[in-house]
mmCIF file of C-alpha atoms in Angstrom:
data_model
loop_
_atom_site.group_PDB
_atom_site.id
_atom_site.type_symbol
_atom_site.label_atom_id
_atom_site.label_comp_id
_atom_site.label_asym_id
_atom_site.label_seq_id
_atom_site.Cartn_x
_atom_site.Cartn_y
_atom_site.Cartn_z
ATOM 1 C CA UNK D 1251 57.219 -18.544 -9.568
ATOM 2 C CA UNK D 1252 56.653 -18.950 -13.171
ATOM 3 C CA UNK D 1253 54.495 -17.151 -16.137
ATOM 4 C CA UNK D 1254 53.418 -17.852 -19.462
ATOM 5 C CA UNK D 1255 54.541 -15.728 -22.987
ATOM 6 C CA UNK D 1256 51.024 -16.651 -24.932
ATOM 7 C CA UNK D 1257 47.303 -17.043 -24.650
ATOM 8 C CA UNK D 1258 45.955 -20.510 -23.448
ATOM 9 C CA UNK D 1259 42.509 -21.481 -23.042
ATOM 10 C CA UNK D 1260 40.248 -24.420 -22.412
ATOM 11 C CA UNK D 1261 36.235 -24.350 -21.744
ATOM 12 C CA UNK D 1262 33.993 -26.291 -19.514
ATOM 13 C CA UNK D 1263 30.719 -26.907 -19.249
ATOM 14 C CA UNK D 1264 28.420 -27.107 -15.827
ATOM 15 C CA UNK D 1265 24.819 -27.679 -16.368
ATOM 16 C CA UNK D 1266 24.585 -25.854 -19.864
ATOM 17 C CA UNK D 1267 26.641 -23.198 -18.625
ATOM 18 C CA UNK D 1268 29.549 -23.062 -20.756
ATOM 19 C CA UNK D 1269 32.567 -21.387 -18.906
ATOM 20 C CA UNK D 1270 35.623 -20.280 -21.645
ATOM 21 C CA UNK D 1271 38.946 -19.695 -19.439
ATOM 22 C CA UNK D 1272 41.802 -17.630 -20.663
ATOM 23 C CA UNK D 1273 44.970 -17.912 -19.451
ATOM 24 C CA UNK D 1274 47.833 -15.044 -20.673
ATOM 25 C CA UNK D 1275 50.118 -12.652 -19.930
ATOM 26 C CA UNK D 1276 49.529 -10.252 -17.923
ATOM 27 C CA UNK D 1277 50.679 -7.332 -20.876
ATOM 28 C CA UNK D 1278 47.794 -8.635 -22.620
ATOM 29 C CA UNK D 1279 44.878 -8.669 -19.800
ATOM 30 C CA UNK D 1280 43.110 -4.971 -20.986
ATOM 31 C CA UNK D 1281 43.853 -5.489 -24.935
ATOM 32 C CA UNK D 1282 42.126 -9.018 -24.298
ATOM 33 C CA UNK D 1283 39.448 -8.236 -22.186
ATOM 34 C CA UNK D 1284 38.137 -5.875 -24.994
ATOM 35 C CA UNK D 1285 38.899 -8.268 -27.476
ATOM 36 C CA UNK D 1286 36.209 -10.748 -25.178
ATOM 37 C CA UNK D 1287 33.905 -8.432 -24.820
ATOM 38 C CA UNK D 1288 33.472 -8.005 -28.353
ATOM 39 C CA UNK D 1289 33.803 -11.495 -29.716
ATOM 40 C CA UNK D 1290 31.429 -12.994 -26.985
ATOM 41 C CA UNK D 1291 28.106 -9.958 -26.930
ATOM 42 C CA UNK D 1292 26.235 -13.323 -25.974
ATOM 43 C CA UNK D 1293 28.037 -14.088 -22.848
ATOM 44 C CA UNK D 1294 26.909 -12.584 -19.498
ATOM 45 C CA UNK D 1295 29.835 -12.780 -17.094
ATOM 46 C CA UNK D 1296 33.889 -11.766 -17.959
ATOM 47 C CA UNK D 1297 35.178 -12.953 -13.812
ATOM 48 C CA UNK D 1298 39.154 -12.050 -13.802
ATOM 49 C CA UNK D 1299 41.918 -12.371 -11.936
ATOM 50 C CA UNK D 1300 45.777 -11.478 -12.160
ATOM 51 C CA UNK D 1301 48.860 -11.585 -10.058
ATOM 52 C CA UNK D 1302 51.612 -8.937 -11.222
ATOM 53 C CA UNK D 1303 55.028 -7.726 -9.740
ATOM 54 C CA UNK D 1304 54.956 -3.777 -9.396
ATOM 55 C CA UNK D 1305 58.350 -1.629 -10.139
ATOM 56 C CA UNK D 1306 58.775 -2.238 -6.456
ATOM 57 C CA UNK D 1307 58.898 -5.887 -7.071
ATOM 58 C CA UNK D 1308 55.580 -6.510 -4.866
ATOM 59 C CA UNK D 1309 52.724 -8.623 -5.323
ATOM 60 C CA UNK D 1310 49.984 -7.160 -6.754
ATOM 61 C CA UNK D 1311 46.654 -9.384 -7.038
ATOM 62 C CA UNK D 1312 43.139 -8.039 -8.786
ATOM 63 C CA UNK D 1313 39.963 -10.335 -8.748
ATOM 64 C CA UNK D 1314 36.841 -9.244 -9.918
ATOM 65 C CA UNK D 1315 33.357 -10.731 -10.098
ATOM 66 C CA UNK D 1316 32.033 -8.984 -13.067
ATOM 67 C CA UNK D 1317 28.039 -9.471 -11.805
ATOM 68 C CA UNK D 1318 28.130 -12.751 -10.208
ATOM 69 C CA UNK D 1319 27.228 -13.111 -6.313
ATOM 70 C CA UNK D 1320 30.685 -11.343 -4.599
ATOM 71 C CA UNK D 1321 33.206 -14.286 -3.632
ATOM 72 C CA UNK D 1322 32.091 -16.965 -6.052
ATOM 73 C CA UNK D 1323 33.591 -16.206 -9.257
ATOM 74 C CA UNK D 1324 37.076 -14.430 -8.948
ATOM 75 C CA UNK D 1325 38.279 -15.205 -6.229
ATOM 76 C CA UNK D 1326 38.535 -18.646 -7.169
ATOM 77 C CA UNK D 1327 39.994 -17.439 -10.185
ATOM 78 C CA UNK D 1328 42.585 -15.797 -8.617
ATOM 79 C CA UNK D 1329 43.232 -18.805 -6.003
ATOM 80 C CA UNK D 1330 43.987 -20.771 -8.680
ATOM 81 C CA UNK D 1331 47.135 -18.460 -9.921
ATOM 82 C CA UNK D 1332 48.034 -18.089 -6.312
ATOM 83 C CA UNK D 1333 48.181 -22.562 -5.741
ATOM 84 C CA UNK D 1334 50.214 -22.518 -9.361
ATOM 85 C CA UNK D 1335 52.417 -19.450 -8.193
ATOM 86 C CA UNK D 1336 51.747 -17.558 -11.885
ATOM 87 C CA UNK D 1337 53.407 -14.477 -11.781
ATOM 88 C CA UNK D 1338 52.803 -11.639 -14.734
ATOM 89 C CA UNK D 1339 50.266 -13.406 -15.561
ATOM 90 C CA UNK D 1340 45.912 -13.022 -15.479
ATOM 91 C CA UNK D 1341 42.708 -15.286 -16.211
ATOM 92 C CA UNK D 1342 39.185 -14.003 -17.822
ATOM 93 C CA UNK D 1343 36.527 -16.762 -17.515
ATOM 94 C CA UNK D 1344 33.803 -15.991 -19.919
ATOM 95 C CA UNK D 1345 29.837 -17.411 -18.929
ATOM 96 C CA UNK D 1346 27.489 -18.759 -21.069
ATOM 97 C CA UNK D 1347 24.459 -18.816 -18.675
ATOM 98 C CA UNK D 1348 22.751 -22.095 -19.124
ATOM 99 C CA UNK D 1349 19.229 -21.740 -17.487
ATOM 100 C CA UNK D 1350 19.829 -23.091 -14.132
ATOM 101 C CA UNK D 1351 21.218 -21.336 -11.270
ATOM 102 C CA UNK D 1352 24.585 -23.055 -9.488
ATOM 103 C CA UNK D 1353 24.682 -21.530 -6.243
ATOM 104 C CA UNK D 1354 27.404 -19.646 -4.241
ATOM 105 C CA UNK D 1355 28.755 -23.370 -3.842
ATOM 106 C CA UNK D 1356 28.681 -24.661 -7.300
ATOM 107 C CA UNK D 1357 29.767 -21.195 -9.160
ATOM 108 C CA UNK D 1358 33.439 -21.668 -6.883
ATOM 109 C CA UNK D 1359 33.613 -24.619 -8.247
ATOM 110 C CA UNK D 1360 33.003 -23.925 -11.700
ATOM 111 C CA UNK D 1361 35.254 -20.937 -12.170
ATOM 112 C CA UNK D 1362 38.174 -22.788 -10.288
ATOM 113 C CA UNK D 1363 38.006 -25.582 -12.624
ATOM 114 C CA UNK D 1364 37.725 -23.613 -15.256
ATOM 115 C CA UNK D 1365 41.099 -21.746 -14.455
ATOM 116 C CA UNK D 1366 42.642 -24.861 -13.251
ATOM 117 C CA UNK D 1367 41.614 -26.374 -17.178
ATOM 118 C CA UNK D 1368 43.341 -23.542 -18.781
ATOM 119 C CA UNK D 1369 46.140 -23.420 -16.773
ATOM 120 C CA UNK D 1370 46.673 -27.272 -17.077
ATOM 121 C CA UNK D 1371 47.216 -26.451 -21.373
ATOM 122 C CA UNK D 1372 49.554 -23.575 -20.470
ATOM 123 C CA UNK D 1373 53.566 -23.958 -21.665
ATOM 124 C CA UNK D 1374 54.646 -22.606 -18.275
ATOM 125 C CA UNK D 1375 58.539 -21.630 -17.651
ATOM 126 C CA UNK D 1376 60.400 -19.901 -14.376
ATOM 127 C CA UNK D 1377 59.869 -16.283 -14.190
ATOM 128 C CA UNK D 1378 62.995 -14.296 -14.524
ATOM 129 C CA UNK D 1379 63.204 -11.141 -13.692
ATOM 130 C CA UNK D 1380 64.299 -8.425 -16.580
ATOM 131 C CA UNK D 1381 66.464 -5.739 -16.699
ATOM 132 C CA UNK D 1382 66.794 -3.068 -19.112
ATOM 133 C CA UNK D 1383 70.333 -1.197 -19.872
ATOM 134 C CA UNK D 1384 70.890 1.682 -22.007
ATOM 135 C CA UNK D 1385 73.911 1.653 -24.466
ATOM 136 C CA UNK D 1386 75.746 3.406 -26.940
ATOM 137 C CA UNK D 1387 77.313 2.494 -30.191
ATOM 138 C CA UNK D 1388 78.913 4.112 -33.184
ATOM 139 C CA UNK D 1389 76.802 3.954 -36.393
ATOM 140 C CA UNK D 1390 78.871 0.828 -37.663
ATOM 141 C CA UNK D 1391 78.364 -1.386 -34.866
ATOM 142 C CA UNK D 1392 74.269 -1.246 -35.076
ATOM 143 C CA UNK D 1393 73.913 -4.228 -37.363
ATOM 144 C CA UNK D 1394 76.435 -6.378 -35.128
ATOM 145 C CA UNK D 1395 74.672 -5.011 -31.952
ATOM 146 C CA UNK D 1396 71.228 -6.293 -33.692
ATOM 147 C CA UNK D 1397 72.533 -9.829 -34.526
ATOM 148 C CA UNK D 1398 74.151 -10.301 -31.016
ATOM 149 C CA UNK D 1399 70.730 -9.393 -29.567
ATOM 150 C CA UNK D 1400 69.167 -11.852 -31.658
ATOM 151 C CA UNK D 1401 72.094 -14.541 -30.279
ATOM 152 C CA UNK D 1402 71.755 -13.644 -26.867
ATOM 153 C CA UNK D 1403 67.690 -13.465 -26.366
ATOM 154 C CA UNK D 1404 67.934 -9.719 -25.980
ATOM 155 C CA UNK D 1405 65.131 -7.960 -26.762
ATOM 156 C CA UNK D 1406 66.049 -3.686 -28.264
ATOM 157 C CA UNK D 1407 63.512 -1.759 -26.612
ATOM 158 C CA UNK D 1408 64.210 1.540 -27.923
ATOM 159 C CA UNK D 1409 66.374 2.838 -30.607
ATOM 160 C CA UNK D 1410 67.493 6.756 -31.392
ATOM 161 C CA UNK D 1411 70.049 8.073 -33.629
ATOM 162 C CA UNK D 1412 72.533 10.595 -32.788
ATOM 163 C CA UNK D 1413 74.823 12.560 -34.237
ATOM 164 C CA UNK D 1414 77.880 9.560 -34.136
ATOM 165 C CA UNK D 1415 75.694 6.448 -33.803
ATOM 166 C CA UNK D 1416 73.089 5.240 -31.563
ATOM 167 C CA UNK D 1417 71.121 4.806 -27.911
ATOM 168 C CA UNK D 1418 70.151 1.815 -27.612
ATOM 169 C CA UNK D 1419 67.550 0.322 -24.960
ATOM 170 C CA UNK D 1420 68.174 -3.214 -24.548
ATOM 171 C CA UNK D 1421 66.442 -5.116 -21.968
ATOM 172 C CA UNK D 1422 66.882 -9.436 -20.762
ATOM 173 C CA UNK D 1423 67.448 -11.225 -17.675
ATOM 174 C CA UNK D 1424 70.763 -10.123 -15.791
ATOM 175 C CA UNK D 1425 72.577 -13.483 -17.387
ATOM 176 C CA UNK D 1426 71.735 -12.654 -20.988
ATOM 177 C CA UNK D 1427 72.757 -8.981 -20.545
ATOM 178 C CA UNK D 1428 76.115 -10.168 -19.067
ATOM 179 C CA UNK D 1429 76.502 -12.209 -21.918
ATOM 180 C CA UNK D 1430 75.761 -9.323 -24.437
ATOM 181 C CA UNK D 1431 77.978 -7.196 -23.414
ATOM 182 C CA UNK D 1432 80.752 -9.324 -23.388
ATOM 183 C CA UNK D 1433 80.162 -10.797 -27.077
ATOM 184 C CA UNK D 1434 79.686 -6.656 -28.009
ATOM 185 C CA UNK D 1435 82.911 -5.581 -25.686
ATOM 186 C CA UNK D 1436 84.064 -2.429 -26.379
ATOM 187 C CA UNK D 1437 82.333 -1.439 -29.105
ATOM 188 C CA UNK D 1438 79.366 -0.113 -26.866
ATOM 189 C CA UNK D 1439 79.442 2.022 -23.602
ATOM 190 C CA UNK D 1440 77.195 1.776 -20.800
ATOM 191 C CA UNK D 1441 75.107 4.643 -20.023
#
């Protein structure tokens, strides 16, 4: 499987429809749909699709049509992340309507190749999964525990201050954890 950590996008054009296709990340699909919506008042179709992994690490997959005829629009859309196995990841085609009708037929084919054009400008990388680990650490530690973080591609989630130091919420793939805690050693415990 693999995913994608920005927004990509590339636009076609089928008989003076014009067809904009967003590829991103799937913690960006609702801020960016309204985003769309705004930005393109004009447009008369926002088709998308995503493929997510739920807390139960299961497949979830959305497609939605948005007006067009039922079928022809995200479906394809979501086909499209299923052939490229995208993970975490969703597509919003936005229509220009261009005057002339392109069938049940022609409208698969548009939005596919629209998704497939977006998806062929993505950066894509593996999808690893990512874990999140809460720690503690004595007030004096905090700036080392920040630059290791930094080193190791671990990401502080959540910070609170307590009485003798901190909680910290750290979260990266098992491997980069691993390798935290062993550059940090004993001066954090694992809660």
């Amino acid at each position: 499987m693999v995913t994608v950590d920005s927004i990509f996008t590339d636009t076609i054009e089928i008989k003076q429809s014009k067809f904009l296709a967003f590829l991103m990340p799937m913690a960006l699909y609702e801020e960016e749909m309204k985003h769309l919506r705004q930005n393109h008042p004009k447009a008369v179709h926002f088709v998308s699709a995503y493929r997510m992994l739920n807390e139960l690490d299961q497949i979830v997959e959305y497609s939605g049509d948005d007006g067009e005829p039922k079928g022809t629009s995200g479906k394809p859309t979501l086909s499209v992340l299923q052939g490229h196995e995208l993970i975490n990841a969703a597509i919003i085609t936005v229509r220009y309507f261009g005057g002339t009708k392109l069938g049940p037929g022609g409208l698969v084919r548009a939005y596919a190749e629209a998704a497939n054009t977006a998806v062929s400008t993505a950066s894509l990388r593996p999808y690893e999964k990512l874990y999140r680990q809460k720690i503690q650490c004595l007030y004096s530690v905090i700036s080392k525990l920040e630059y290791e973080a930094i080193q190791q591609c671990v990401v502080i989630v959540h910070k609170e201050f307590i009485t003798d130091g901190a909680v910290v919420e750290i979260e990266g793939t098992q491997e980069r954890l691993g390798a935290f805690k062993d550059a940090m050693g004993r001066m954090i415990s694992i809660l």
